[in-house]
């Protein structure tokens, strides 16, 4: 009899939810607000993961005076011992790699802006998609990061806690806190002048240029922030699963993120998070089904992916705005005008209501 | 020095790339959908040939029309189910592109599931298969075997090129396709049924791509990832053609094939470059093309100038 | 021939035309006049099934054409030259004309001759791409393209826009010639005088409503509304 671990399920769901919510929020900044169809999200996710894994393992091993190659079995074995020795080191390396993942992934995103600036969304999509695929191929052949086998033994920031449950709970809470902080940041960003410029670019690039906006710079900034956020998600993933390899970062991951964003509603941070919640839940559920009923004739994994494809198509066909449609931006002017307008509307309705009643009465009579 | 094999492979692989990339180009040009489901088509073509020849080998002349039809009908079905509806809703090219991505994922994993099922039910290896087609015309010259597969690929590419040229420049339907590509509203006003043109375009693009998949399966073998492994090459070839021009797409396809065979063999010998870095060439060519000769017309880019580049050039 | 009864139409939810009644008899040239944004192009788009028709009836030779697709409307004998993007820029002039005759099964060589006779200016450039033509040549090509379909009724949306006065009056003469070939014309124009000179009757469209209609002679004599709507 297999017992189903509810709390473990919830913890793993929340962690994956945070990771994917960060990804879909970052994609939403690029696509929903700035209109740049990023089909290569997975590249920056992968960069974040690899940077964190590489840096953290190098720091641990060199502090211990060992110089095994990172991908070797000895390194993995050594990491298991090293990881639970110094809590301060674990946590500070975690924070350091979070920042590094953000900066490096962001910088690469910024650089990608250059070749793709002058071409339309179709070409941008192709180029970034190819970039992601290429990065994966590169990693598969790159010895220092373990080629196909990747890196194993990434030091969990709370590896020094004995109790597995407390350890996971702590980690999940930290990821949720990171998600909340990034959400608040994204909310502020899209309601700032930069956010409005992004919307202007999405609607009409030429018009935005004519308004004197430096479109390339804004696009670069958006890609920097979006890719950096994806890098953070990758960093969390690396620490959470403890071992990474190139095959985690296949293009289909990008489409997962797209499905989340489309389902939640393009151009809406809350929507991105809701979409991530729903799809990661389905995801975890299929993983659980796989675990509970092994040996199904059709791999539930395939069905799960088919559902992702279907979600993208069906939402676009029947509910293009997504679950939570985009709303107006809270500009300072809106904040003043909106209450006044609502007040006027209420007054108007109050004035009109007797007439409405009378007309209704007449209509009912007639 | 690259050997004669590399030159032969250049033409062989180039023809396969051409068959597929040209479909991508014309379908984008006429329908404005950047069709990621194009990638499925190659896999579908390869497995149609595999399934056809499962019990006994069949002649390639029989397989070609069947594979073409299957690919064409598949793409028409996708248009019917998804794109036509989105076009009715006046969806933007971005939305169409995203929807094609959804189709791609759906079909890809549907094929995975189906093949896995067949593998279990029929007890035949499906995830790594090879169509058993009878292809005659093998030639042996000075110890070199030129297989019939190679000639079939070359012949198909040549025929496709001639067909497309005649179709677009001489026939009424071909001109109608070009008219829709040029100005869809006016084409409709001139009495051309938009939806009919869409179906014709998808049929041709789908058929060519699935033929290309079949030829690739003969060159290498059929896997469910067949199309996915060739994304870079296809898109790079199409981008060289600006997603617009058929002749330039041809140039693109053969250029990439040459880079992947001749250039890499040379570099392998001279500087010891790993042969597995092959896809980097396609990406490199793609980057160079969009930097040096960005296809501004298609896809709505703006001709920005780079301050950094300009400053460097002034020096 | 063409009859619009109380037509309301627009784009999406926006209503642009508010109850249009209009009639075109066989062999006439009827012009529709009005300021910018009055809804003249929308009127033609409505007839052609491009704008949304919300209410009302449109009949052509007694047959209702509401709900038909533009390509079907072309097939039953109405030609349309839109106001903007009215040629296929990357096709040659000859190909443009062939596309104009797309739905016809018969030989089009005779008609090509005829069209070239009518517009000798474009015959010289028949192998050039349409995007290399000048504005005036492009307008002629646009009209010629519509003629190639052998329509019974031709809708022209500001064919003289952007033409020099001389070229414009030349084109107007050609419209008279077109009528002599037995084609009815519904003409949208900005230049009141020019339009009234060629047309038999005229409608004045302002703000999506027909505010005035009558024979061209009458309207010309009146001369009052011209000042009123067009500031002349
Ligand atoms: N495609 C469209 N979608 C939405 N609204 C439109 C569209 N085309 C025109 N309109 C609106 O319909 C109204 C009438 O436009 P229309 O083009 O019919 O004017 P017009 O009389 O032809 O003007 P002009 O003389 O400048 O050509 C305008 O207010 C315009 O804003
Ligand atoms: Mg107009």
mmCIF file of C-alpha atoms in Angstrom, chain A:
data_model
loop_
_atom_site.group_PDB
_atom_site.id
_atom_site.type_symbol
_atom_site.label_atom_id
_atom_site.label_comp_id
_atom_site.label_asym_id
_atom_site.label_seq_id
_atom_site.Cartn_x
_atom_site.Cartn_y
_atom_site.Cartn_z
ATOM 1 C CA UNK A 1 0.000 0.000 0.000
ATOM 2 C CA UNK A 2 1.460 3.308 -1.053
ATOM 3 C CA UNK A 3 0.562 6.123 1.267
ATOM 4 C CA UNK A 4 0.163 9.474 -0.304
ATOM 5 C CA UNK A 5 2.211 12.134 1.386
ATOM 6 C CA UNK A 6 -0.047 15.191 1.284
ATOM 7 C CA UNK A 7 2.312 17.628 2.928
ATOM 8 C CA UNK A 8 5.204 16.514 0.791
ATOM 9 C CA UNK A 9 2.993 16.931 -2.253
ATOM 10 C CA UNK A 10 2.010 20.443 -1.199
ATOM 11 C CA UNK A 11 5.580 21.459 -0.482
ATOM 12 C CA UNK A 12 6.827 20.229 -3.825
ATOM 13 C CA UNK A 13 3.895 21.868 -5.544
ATOM 14 C CA UNK A 14 4.552 25.208 -3.844
ATOM 15 C CA UNK A 15 8.199 25.107 -4.781
ATOM 16 C CA UNK A 16 7.556 24.324 -8.420
ATOM 17 C CA UNK A 17 4.751 26.836 -8.374
ATOM 18 C CA UNK A 18 7.118 29.569 -7.213
ATOM 19 C CA UNK A 19 9.721 28.666 -9.789
ATOM 20 C CA UNK A 20 7.243 28.649 -12.644
ATOM 21 C CA UNK A 21 5.381 31.689 -11.387
ATOM 22 C CA UNK A 22 8.636 33.635 -11.501
ATOM 23 C CA UNK A 23 9.247 32.354 -15.014
ATOM 24 C CA UNK A 24 5.786 33.158 -16.291
ATOM 25 C CA UNK A 25 5.881 36.579 -14.654
ATOM 26 C CA UNK A 26 9.158 37.310 -16.378
ATOM 27 C CA UNK A 27 7.778 36.096 -19.689
ATOM 28 C CA UNK A 28 4.747 38.254 -19.133
ATOM 29 C CA UNK A 29 6.918 41.316 -18.685
ATOM 30 C CA UNK A 30 8.486 40.639 -22.050
ATOM 31 C CA UNK A 31 5.488 39.434 -24.037
ATOM 32 C CA UNK A 32 2.516 40.894 -22.248
ATOM 33 C CA UNK A 33 3.961 44.310 -21.624
ATOM 34 C CA UNK A 34 6.698 44.881 -24.178
ATOM 35 C CA UNK A 35 5.392 42.622 -26.963
ATOM 36 C CA UNK A 36 8.585 40.625 -27.416
ATOM 37 C CA UNK A 37 7.767 36.981 -28.122
ATOM 38 C CA UNK A 38 10.484 35.234 -26.160
ATOM 39 C CA UNK A 39 10.525 31.593 -27.249
ATOM 40 C CA UNK A 40 13.838 30.995 -25.566
ATOM 41 C CA UNK A 41 12.930 31.504 -21.932
ATOM 42 C CA UNK A 42 14.468 28.172 -21.094
ATOM 43 C CA UNK A 43 17.911 29.444 -22.074
ATOM 44 C CA UNK A 44 17.993 32.008 -19.302
ATOM 45 C CA UNK A 45 16.459 29.581 -16.865
ATOM 46 C CA UNK A 46 19.241 27.165 -17.722
ATOM 47 C CA UNK A 47 21.902 29.848 -17.449
ATOM 48 C CA UNK A 48 20.679 30.709 -13.959
ATOM 49 C CA UNK A 49 20.726 27.069 -12.915
ATOM 50 C CA UNK A 50 24.154 26.370 -14.328
ATOM 51 C CA UNK A 51 25.686 29.540 -12.927
ATOM 52 C CA UNK A 52 24.393 28.702 -9.458
ATOM 53 C CA UNK A 53 25.485 25.105 -9.622
ATOM 54 C CA UNK A 54 28.914 25.919 -10.968
ATOM 55 C CA UNK A 55 29.659 28.788 -8.615
ATOM 56 C CA UNK A 56 28.350 27.143 -5.459
ATOM 57 C CA UNK A 57 30.142 23.874 -6.055
ATOM 58 C CA UNK A 58 33.385 25.623 -6.970
ATOM 59 C CA UNK A 59 33.259 27.727 -3.803
ATOM 60 C CA UNK A 60 32.600 24.745 -1.567
ATOM 61 C CA UNK A 61 35.261 22.571 -3.110
ATOM 62 C CA UNK A 62 37.954 25.232 -3.244
ATOM 63 C CA UNK A 63 37.291 26.271 0.367
ATOM 64 C CA UNK A 64 37.786 22.658 1.341
ATOM 65 C CA UNK A 65 40.992 22.639 -0.673
ATOM 66 C CA UNK A 66 39.842 19.903 -3.011
ATOM 67 C CA UNK A 67 40.353 20.276 -6.726
ATOM 68 C CA UNK A 68 38.315 17.546 -8.295
ATOM 69 C CA UNK A 69 36.592 18.446 -11.539
ATOM 70 C CA UNK A 70 33.045 19.496 -10.668
ATOM 71 C CA UNK A 71 31.393 16.730 -12.606
ATOM 72 C CA UNK A 72 33.437 13.920 -11.127
ATOM 73 C CA UNK A 73 31.993 11.383 -8.774
ATOM 74 C CA UNK A 74 34.496 12.402 -6.112
ATOM 75 C CA UNK A 75 33.207 15.957 -6.218
ATOM 76 C CA UNK A 76 29.639 14.757 -5.776
ATOM 77 C CA UNK A 77 30.640 12.581 -2.851
ATOM 78 C CA UNK A 78 32.632 15.364 -1.250
ATOM 79 C CA UNK A 79 29.755 17.803 -1.657
ATOM 80 C CA UNK A 80 27.445 15.572 0.340
ATOM 81 C CA UNK A 81 29.783 15.876 3.318
ATOM 82 C CA UNK A 82 30.702 19.516 2.841
ATOM 83 C CA UNK A 83 27.146 20.726 2.407
ATOM 84 C CA UNK A 84 26.054 20.061 5.965
ATOM 85 C CA UNK A 85 28.987 21.610 7.804
ATOM 86 C CA UNK A 86 28.697 25.360 7.796
ATOM 87 C CA UNK A 87 25.197 26.921 7.833
ATOM 88 C CA UNK A 88 26.531 30.432 7.306
ATOM 89 C CA UNK A 89 28.429 29.380 4.206
ATOM 90 C CA UNK A 90 25.447 27.540 2.750
ATOM 91 C CA UNK A 91 23.099 30.463 3.128
ATOM 92 C CA UNK A 92 25.538 33.105 1.971
ATOM 93 C CA UNK A 93 26.494 31.082 -1.105
ATOM 94 C CA UNK A 94 22.808 30.719 -1.861
ATOM 95 C CA UNK A 95 22.284 34.465 -1.701
ATOM 96 C CA UNK A 96 25.429 35.155 -3.698
ATOM 97 C CA UNK A 97 24.411 32.792 -6.487
ATOM 98 C CA UNK A 98 20.901 34.241 -6.577
ATOM 99 C CA UNK A 99 22.407 37.616 -7.331
ATOM 100 C CA UNK A 100 24.925 36.190 -9.778
ATOM 101 C CA UNK A 101 22.252 34.205 -11.603
ATOM 102 C CA UNK A 102 20.191 37.360 -11.956
ATOM 103 C CA UNK A 103 23.065 39.434 -13.241
ATOM 104 C CA UNK A 104 24.579 36.925 -15.637
ATOM 105 C CA UNK A 105 21.297 35.724 -17.153
ATOM 106 C CA UNK A 106 20.184 39.346 -17.380
ATOM 107 C CA UNK A 107 23.369 40.435 -19.096
ATOM 108 C CA UNK A 108 23.068 37.682 -21.663
ATOM 109 C CA UNK A 109 19.451 38.665 -22.264
ATOM 110 C CA UNK A 110 20.579 42.238 -22.791
ATOM 111 C CA UNK A 111 23.157 41.153 -25.343
ATOM 112 C CA UNK A 112 20.585 39.074 -27.251
ATOM 113 C CA UNK A 113 18.639 42.276 -27.779
ATOM 114 C CA UNK A 114 21.257 43.600 -30.189
ATOM 115 C CA UNK A 115 21.025 41.188 -33.113
ATOM 116 C CA UNK A 116 17.270 40.871 -32.818
ATOM 117 C CA UNK A 117 16.386 44.516 -32.424
ATOM 118 C CA UNK A 118 15.884 45.224 -36.075
ATOM 119 C CA UNK A 119 13.701 42.277 -36.932
ATOM 120 C CA UNK A 120 10.049 41.670 -36.216
ATOM 121 C CA UNK A 121 8.534 39.357 -33.607
ATOM 122 C CA UNK A 122 8.673 36.291 -35.855
ATOM 123 C CA UNK A 123 12.416 36.521 -36.283
ATOM 124 C CA UNK A 124 12.937 37.433 -32.666
ATOM 125 C CA UNK A 125 11.046 34.309 -31.680
ATOM 126 C CA UNK A 126 13.082 32.096 -33.990
ATOM 127 C CA UNK A 127 16.395 33.546 -32.929
ATOM 128 C CA UNK A 128 15.781 33.230 -29.223
ATOM 129 C CA UNK A 129 14.357 29.741 -29.635
ATOM 130 C CA UNK A 130 17.457 28.737 -31.550
ATOM 131 C CA UNK A 131 19.632 30.342 -28.919
ATOM 132 C CA UNK A 132 18.034 28.196 -26.228
ATOM 133 C CA UNK A 133 18.408 25.038 -28.260
ATOM 134 C CA UNK A 134 21.982 25.886 -29.059
ATOM 135 C CA UNK A 135 22.845 26.524 -25.449
ATOM 136 C CA UNK A 136 21.541 23.080 -24.599
ATOM 137 C CA UNK A 137 23.614 21.483 -27.329
ATOM 138 C CA UNK A 138 26.633 23.393 -26.107
ATOM 139 C CA UNK A 139 26.099 22.244 -22.533
ATOM 140 C CA UNK A 140 25.751 18.669 -23.691
ATOM 141 C CA UNK A 141 29.243 18.818 -25.076
ATOM 142 C CA UNK A 142 30.894 21.082 -22.562
ATOM 143 C CA UNK A 143 33.119 19.008 -20.308
ATOM 144 C CA UNK A 144 33.618 21.373 -17.333
ATOM 145 C CA UNK A 145 29.894 21.254 -16.569
ATOM 146 C CA UNK A 146 29.682 17.522 -16.948
ATOM 147 C CA UNK A 147 28.418 17.350 -20.541
ATOM 148 C CA UNK A 148 25.326 15.135 -20.755
ATOM 149 C CA UNK A 149 25.434 14.103 -17.105
ATOM 150 C CA UNK A 150 25.460 17.628 -15.760
ATOM 151 C CA UNK A 151 26.374 18.578 -12.231
ATOM 152 C CA UNK A 152 25.298 16.709 -9.136
ATOM 153 C CA UNK A 153 25.704 17.692 -5.512
ATOM 154 C CA UNK A 154 24.596 21.297 -5.515
ATOM 155 C CA UNK A 155 24.665 22.300 -1.839
ATOM 156 C CA UNK A 156 21.131 22.802 -0.542
ATOM 157 C CA UNK A 157 21.059 26.055 1.452
ATOM 158 C CA UNK A 158 19.469 24.240 4.410
ATOM 159 C CA UNK A 159 21.345 20.978 4.089
ATOM 160 C CA UNK A 160 22.572 21.415 7.683
ATOM 161 C CA UNK A 161 19.065 20.844 9.058
ATOM 162 C CA UNK A 162 18.593 17.216 10.018
ATOM 163 C CA UNK A 163 14.830 17.070 9.779
ATOM 164 C CA UNK A 164 13.894 16.724 6.108
ATOM 165 C CA UNK A 165 10.471 18.206 6.651
ATOM 166 C CA UNK A 166 11.771 21.370 8.320
ATOM 167 C CA UNK A 167 14.427 21.686 5.662
ATOM 168 C CA UNK A 168 11.900 21.511 2.842
ATOM 169 C CA UNK A 169 9.481 23.787 4.636
ATOM 170 C CA UNK A 170 12.168 26.401 5.091
ATOM 171 C CA UNK A 171 13.238 26.193 1.473
ATOM 172 C CA UNK A 172 9.694 26.408 0.188
ATOM 173 C CA UNK A 173 8.998 29.423 2.356
ATOM 174 C CA UNK A 174 12.111 31.127 1.085
ATOM 175 C CA UNK A 175 11.082 30.527 -2.539
ATOM 176 C CA UNK A 176 7.609 31.827 -1.807
ATOM 177 C CA UNK A 177 9.096 34.950 -0.239
ATOM 178 C CA UNK A 178 11.291 35.463 -3.295
ATOM 179 C CA UNK A 179 8.208 35.081 -5.476
ATOM 180 C CA UNK A 180 6.281 37.648 -3.456
ATOM 181 C CA UNK A 181 9.146 40.118 -3.591
ATOM 182 C CA UNK A 182 9.512 39.687 -7.336
ATOM 183 C CA UNK A 183 5.764 40.044 -7.773
ATOM 184 C CA UNK A 184 5.750 43.320 -5.846
ATOM 185 C CA UNK A 185 8.699 44.467 -7.917
ATOM 186 C CA UNK A 186 6.979 43.511 -11.170
ATOM 187 C CA UNK A 187 3.776 45.235 -10.091
ATOM 188 C CA UNK A 188 5.706 48.411 -9.323
ATOM 189 C CA UNK A 189 7.579 48.116 -12.572
ATOM 190 C CA UNK A 190 4.553 47.825 -14.811
ATOM 191 C CA UNK A 191 2.839 50.718 -13.071
ATOM 192 C CA UNK A 192 5.896 52.911 -13.421
ATOM 193 C CA UNK A 193 6.701 55.159 -16.382
ATOM 194 C CA UNK A 194 8.900 52.358 -17.720
ATOM 195 C CA UNK A 195 5.926 50.015 -17.647
ATOM 196 C CA UNK A 196 3.827 52.468 -19.594
ATOM 197 C CA UNK A 197 6.606 52.879 -22.141
ATOM 198 C CA UNK A 198 6.674 49.109 -22.499
ATOM 199 C CA UNK A 199 2.964 49.093 -23.218
ATOM 200 C CA UNK A 200 3.448 51.871 -25.737
ATOM 201 C CA UNK A 201 6.103 49.793 -27.508
ATOM 202 C CA UNK A 202 3.830 46.784 -27.546
ATOM 203 C CA UNK A 203 1.017 48.764 -29.099
ATOM 204 C CA UNK A 204 3.026 50.689 -31.626
ATOM 205 C CA UNK A 205 6.773 50.747 -31.779
ATOM 206 C CA UNK A 206 6.956 53.603 -34.249
ATOM 207 C CA UNK A 207 4.618 55.754 -32.200
ATOM 208 C CA UNK A 208 6.694 55.078 -29.097
ATOM 209 C CA UNK A 209 9.804 56.148 -30.992
ATOM 210 C CA UNK A 210 8.063 59.290 -32.113
ATOM 211 C CA UNK A 211 7.182 60.102 -28.506
ATOM 212 C CA UNK A 212 10.909 60.316 -27.932
ATOM 213 C CA UNK A 213 11.226 57.004 -26.132
ATOM 214 C CA UNK A 214 14.513 55.190 -26.505
ATOM 215 C CA UNK A 215 12.950 51.936 -27.667
ATOM 216 C CA UNK A 216 16.151 49.863 -27.936
ATOM 217 C CA UNK A 217 17.149 50.855 -24.420
ATOM 218 C CA UNK A 218 13.736 50.001 -23.003
ATOM 219 C CA UNK A 219 13.723 46.666 -24.811
ATOM 220 C CA UNK A 220 17.173 45.937 -23.495
ATOM 221 C CA UNK A 221 16.055 46.786 -19.960
ATOM 222 C CA UNK A 222 12.999 44.574 -20.253
ATOM 223 C CA UNK A 223 15.059 41.688 -21.536
ATOM 224 C CA UNK A 224 17.596 42.258 -18.781
ATOM 225 C CA UNK A 225 14.955 42.142 -16.067
ATOM 226 C CA UNK A 226 12.986 39.306 -17.648
ATOM 227 C CA UNK A 227 16.019 37.143 -18.245
ATOM 228 C CA UNK A 228 17.393 37.949 -14.830
ATOM 229 C CA UNK A 229 14.174 36.807 -13.206
ATOM 230 C CA UNK A 230 14.344 33.591 -15.231
ATOM 231 C CA UNK A 231 17.886 33.218 -13.949
ATOM 232 C CA UNK A 232 16.616 33.457 -10.371
ATOM 233 C CA UNK A 233 14.072 30.753 -11.111
ATOM 234 C CA UNK A 234 16.844 28.571 -12.501
ATOM 235 C CA UNK A 235 18.932 29.155 -9.405
ATOM 236 C CA UNK A 236 16.073 28.047 -7.130
ATOM 237 C CA UNK A 237 15.530 24.976 -9.292
ATOM 238 C CA UNK A 238 19.192 24.001 -9.102
ATOM 239 C CA UNK A 239 19.193 24.138 -5.310
ATOM 240 C CA UNK A 240 15.858 22.415 -5.026
ATOM 241 C CA UNK A 241 16.601 19.351 -7.115
ATOM 242 C CA UNK A 242 20.302 19.301 -6.280
ATOM 243 C CA UNK A 243 21.458 18.101 -9.665
ATOM 244 C CA UNK A 244 21.049 19.543 -13.115
ATOM 245 C CA UNK A 245 21.703 18.343 -16.613
ATOM 246 C CA UNK A 246 21.130 19.751 -20.091
ATOM 247 C CA UNK A 247 18.056 17.621 -20.676
ATOM 248 C CA UNK A 248 16.067 19.552 -18.086
ATOM 249 C CA UNK A 249 16.297 22.621 -20.258
ATOM 250 C CA UNK A 250 14.545 21.469 -23.429
ATOM 251 C CA UNK A 251 12.449 23.966 -25.431
ATOM 252 C CA UNK A 252 9.254 22.413 -24.149
ATOM 253 C CA UNK A 253 9.874 24.088 -20.789
ATOM 254 C CA UNK A 254 9.471 27.404 -22.540
ATOM 255 C CA UNK A 255 6.079 26.306 -23.799
ATOM 256 C CA UNK A 256 5.010 25.332 -20.328
ATOM 257 C CA UNK A 257 5.689 28.866 -19.287
ATOM 258 C CA UNK A 258 3.865 30.204 -22.303
ATOM 259 C CA UNK A 259 0.852 28.067 -21.518
ATOM 260 C CA UNK A 260 0.804 29.430 -17.973
ATOM 261 C CA UNK A 261 0.965 32.996 -19.135
ATOM 262 C CA UNK A 262 -1.698 32.552 -21.796
ATOM 263 C CA UNK A 263 -4.005 30.702 -19.452
ATOM 264 C CA UNK A 264 -3.657 33.318 -16.758
ATOM 265 C CA UNK A 265 -4.069 36.259 -19.075
ATOM 266 C CA UNK A 266 -1.476 38.072 -21.155
ATOM 267 C CA UNK A 267 -0.417 41.430 -19.782
ATOM 268 C CA UNK A 268 -1.244 40.722 -16.171
ATOM 269 C CA UNK A 269 1.128 39.713 -13.391
ATOM 270 C CA UNK A 270 -1.590 38.149 -11.288
ATOM 271 C CA UNK A 271 -2.740 36.134 -14.263
ATOM 272 C CA UNK A 272 0.762 34.820 -14.799
ATOM 273 C CA UNK A 273 0.843 33.580 -11.225
ATOM 274 C CA UNK A 274 -2.618 32.018 -11.362
ATOM 275 C CA UNK A 275 -1.696 30.245 -14.600
ATOM 276 C CA UNK A 276 1.483 28.930 -13.042
ATOM 277 C CA UNK A 277 -0.481 27.675 -10.050
ATOM 278 C CA UNK A 278 -2.973 25.753 -12.157
ATOM 279 C CA UNK A 279 -0.482 24.185 -14.515
ATOM 280 C CA UNK A 280 2.026 23.188 -11.868
ATOM 281 C CA UNK A 281 -0.828 21.575 -9.974
ATOM 282 C CA UNK A 282 -1.765 19.531 -13.054
ATOM 283 C CA UNK A 283 1.895 18.771 -13.451
ATOM 284 C CA UNK A 284 2.367 17.517 -9.908
ATOM 285 C CA UNK A 285 -0.868 15.586 -10.180
ATOM 286 C CA UNK A 286 0.304 13.723 -13.285
ATOM 287 C CA UNK A 287 3.584 13.027 -11.532
ATOM 288 C CA UNK A 288 1.581 11.567 -8.650
ATOM 289 C CA UNK A 289 -0.541 9.473 -11.038
ATOM 290 C CA UNK A 290 2.634 8.177 -12.589
ATOM 291 C CA UNK A 291 3.816 7.208 -9.136
ATOM 292 C CA UNK A 292 0.589 5.638 -7.963
ATOM 293 C CA UNK A 293 -0.270 3.739 -11.156
ATOM 294 C CA UNK A 294 2.994 2.767 -12.797
ATOM 295 C CA UNK A 295 3.070 1.095 -16.195
ATOM 296 C CA UNK A 296 0.185 2.786 -17.968
ATOM 297 C CA UNK A 297 0.048 1.989 -21.652
ATOM 298 C CA UNK A 298 0.367 5.624 -22.621
ATOM 299 C CA UNK A 299 2.829 7.605 -20.598
ATOM 300 C CA UNK A 300 0.856 10.182 -18.539
ATOM 301 C CA UNK A 301 3.699 12.548 -19.261
ATOM 302 C CA UNK A 302 2.713 12.648 -22.909
ATOM 303 C CA UNK A 303 -0.886 13.288 -21.982
ATOM 304 C CA UNK A 304 0.216 16.104 -19.753
ATOM 305 C CA UNK A 305 2.109 17.728 -22.618
ATOM 306 C CA UNK A 306 -0.819 17.270 -24.940
ATOM 307 C CA UNK A 307 -2.941 19.069 -22.383
ATOM 308 C CA UNK A 308 -0.439 21.924 -22.347
ATOM 309 C CA UNK A 309 -0.675 22.210 -26.134
ATOM 310 C CA UNK A 310 -4.444 22.063 -25.986
ATOM 311 C CA UNK A 311 -4.600 24.726 -23.288
ATOM 312 C CA UNK A 312 -2.608 27.111 -25.462
ATOM 313 C CA UNK A 313 -4.839 26.510 -28.468
ATOM 314 C CA UNK A 314 -8.166 26.498 -26.643
ATOM 315 C CA UNK A 315 -7.480 29.587 -24.583
ATOM 316 C CA UNK A 316 -6.427 31.497 -27.696
ATOM 317 C CA UNK A 317 -9.550 30.336 -29.487
ATOM 318 C CA UNK A 318 -12.174 30.753 -26.820
ATOM 319 C CA UNK A 319 -10.834 33.064 -24.153
ATOM 320 C CA UNK A 320 -8.042 35.098 -25.718
ATOM 321 C CA UNK A 321 -7.812 37.409 -22.736
ATOM 322 C CA UNK A 322 -7.125 34.527 -20.351
ATOM 323 C CA UNK A 323 -8.580 33.921 -16.909
ATOM 324 C CA UNK A 324 -7.721 37.360 -15.581
ATOM 325 C CA UNK A 325 -7.883 39.886 -18.410
ATOM 326 C CA UNK A 326 -5.560 42.822 -18.546
ATOM 327 C CA UNK A 327 -6.791 45.959 -16.798
ATOM 328 C CA UNK A 328 -5.788 49.587 -16.984
ATOM 329 C CA UNK A 329 -2.546 50.777 -15.487
ATOM 330 C CA UNK A 330 -2.707 52.597 -12.200
ATOM 331 C CA UNK A 331 -1.109 55.824 -13.327
ATOM 332 C CA UNK A 332 -1.099 58.762 -10.903
ATOM 333 C CA UNK A 333 -3.662 60.490 -13.079
ATOM 334 C CA UNK A 334 -5.981 57.474 -12.946
ATOM 335 C CA UNK A 335 -5.763 57.424 -9.189
ATOM 336 C CA UNK A 336 -7.250 60.905 -9.098
ATOM 337 C CA UNK A 337 -9.674 60.587 -11.980
ATOM 338 C CA UNK A 338 -11.118 57.159 -11.260
ATOM 339 C CA UNK A 339 -12.849 57.929 -7.932
ATOM 340 C CA UNK A 340 -14.215 61.182 -9.338
ATOM 341 C CA UNK A 341 -15.555 59.404 -12.344
ATOM 342 C CA UNK A 342 -17.168 56.747 -10.265
ATOM 343 C CA UNK A 343 -18.740 59.394 -8.055
ATOM 344 C CA UNK A 344 -20.170 61.149 -11.089
ATOM 345 C CA UNK A 345 -21.484 57.893 -12.408
ATOM 346 C CA UNK A 346 -23.213 57.114 -9.151
ATOM 347 C CA UNK A 347 -24.772 60.581 -9.101
ATOM 348 C CA UNK A 348 -25.967 60.190 -12.633
ATOM 349 C CA UNK A 349 -27.544 56.884 -11.815
ATOM 350 C CA UNK A 350 -29.201 58.301 -8.756
ATOM 351 C CA UNK A 351 -30.663 61.127 -10.806
ATOM 352 C CA UNK A 352 -31.828 58.821 -13.535
ATOM 353 C CA UNK A 353 -33.243 56.109 -11.349
ATOM 354 C CA UNK A 354 -36.782 57.595 -11.024
ATOM 355 C CA UNK A 355 -37.000 57.865 -14.794
ATOM 356 C CA UNK A 356 -35.785 54.360 -15.196
ATOM 357 C CA UNK A 357 -38.369 53.149 -12.766
ATOM 358 C CA UNK A 358 -41.105 54.983 -14.630
ATOM 359 C CA UNK A 359 -40.009 53.720 -18.001
ATOM 360 C CA UNK A 360 -39.792 50.243 -16.646
ATOM 361 C CA UNK A 361 -43.265 50.566 -15.258
ATOM 362 C CA UNK A 362 -44.537 51.745 -18.636
ATOM 363 C CA UNK A 363 -42.824 48.944 -20.457
ATOM 364 C CA UNK A 364 -44.194 46.381 -18.096
ATOM 365 C CA UNK A 365 -47.632 47.856 -18.568
ATOM 366 C CA UNK A 366 -47.294 47.873 -22.333
#
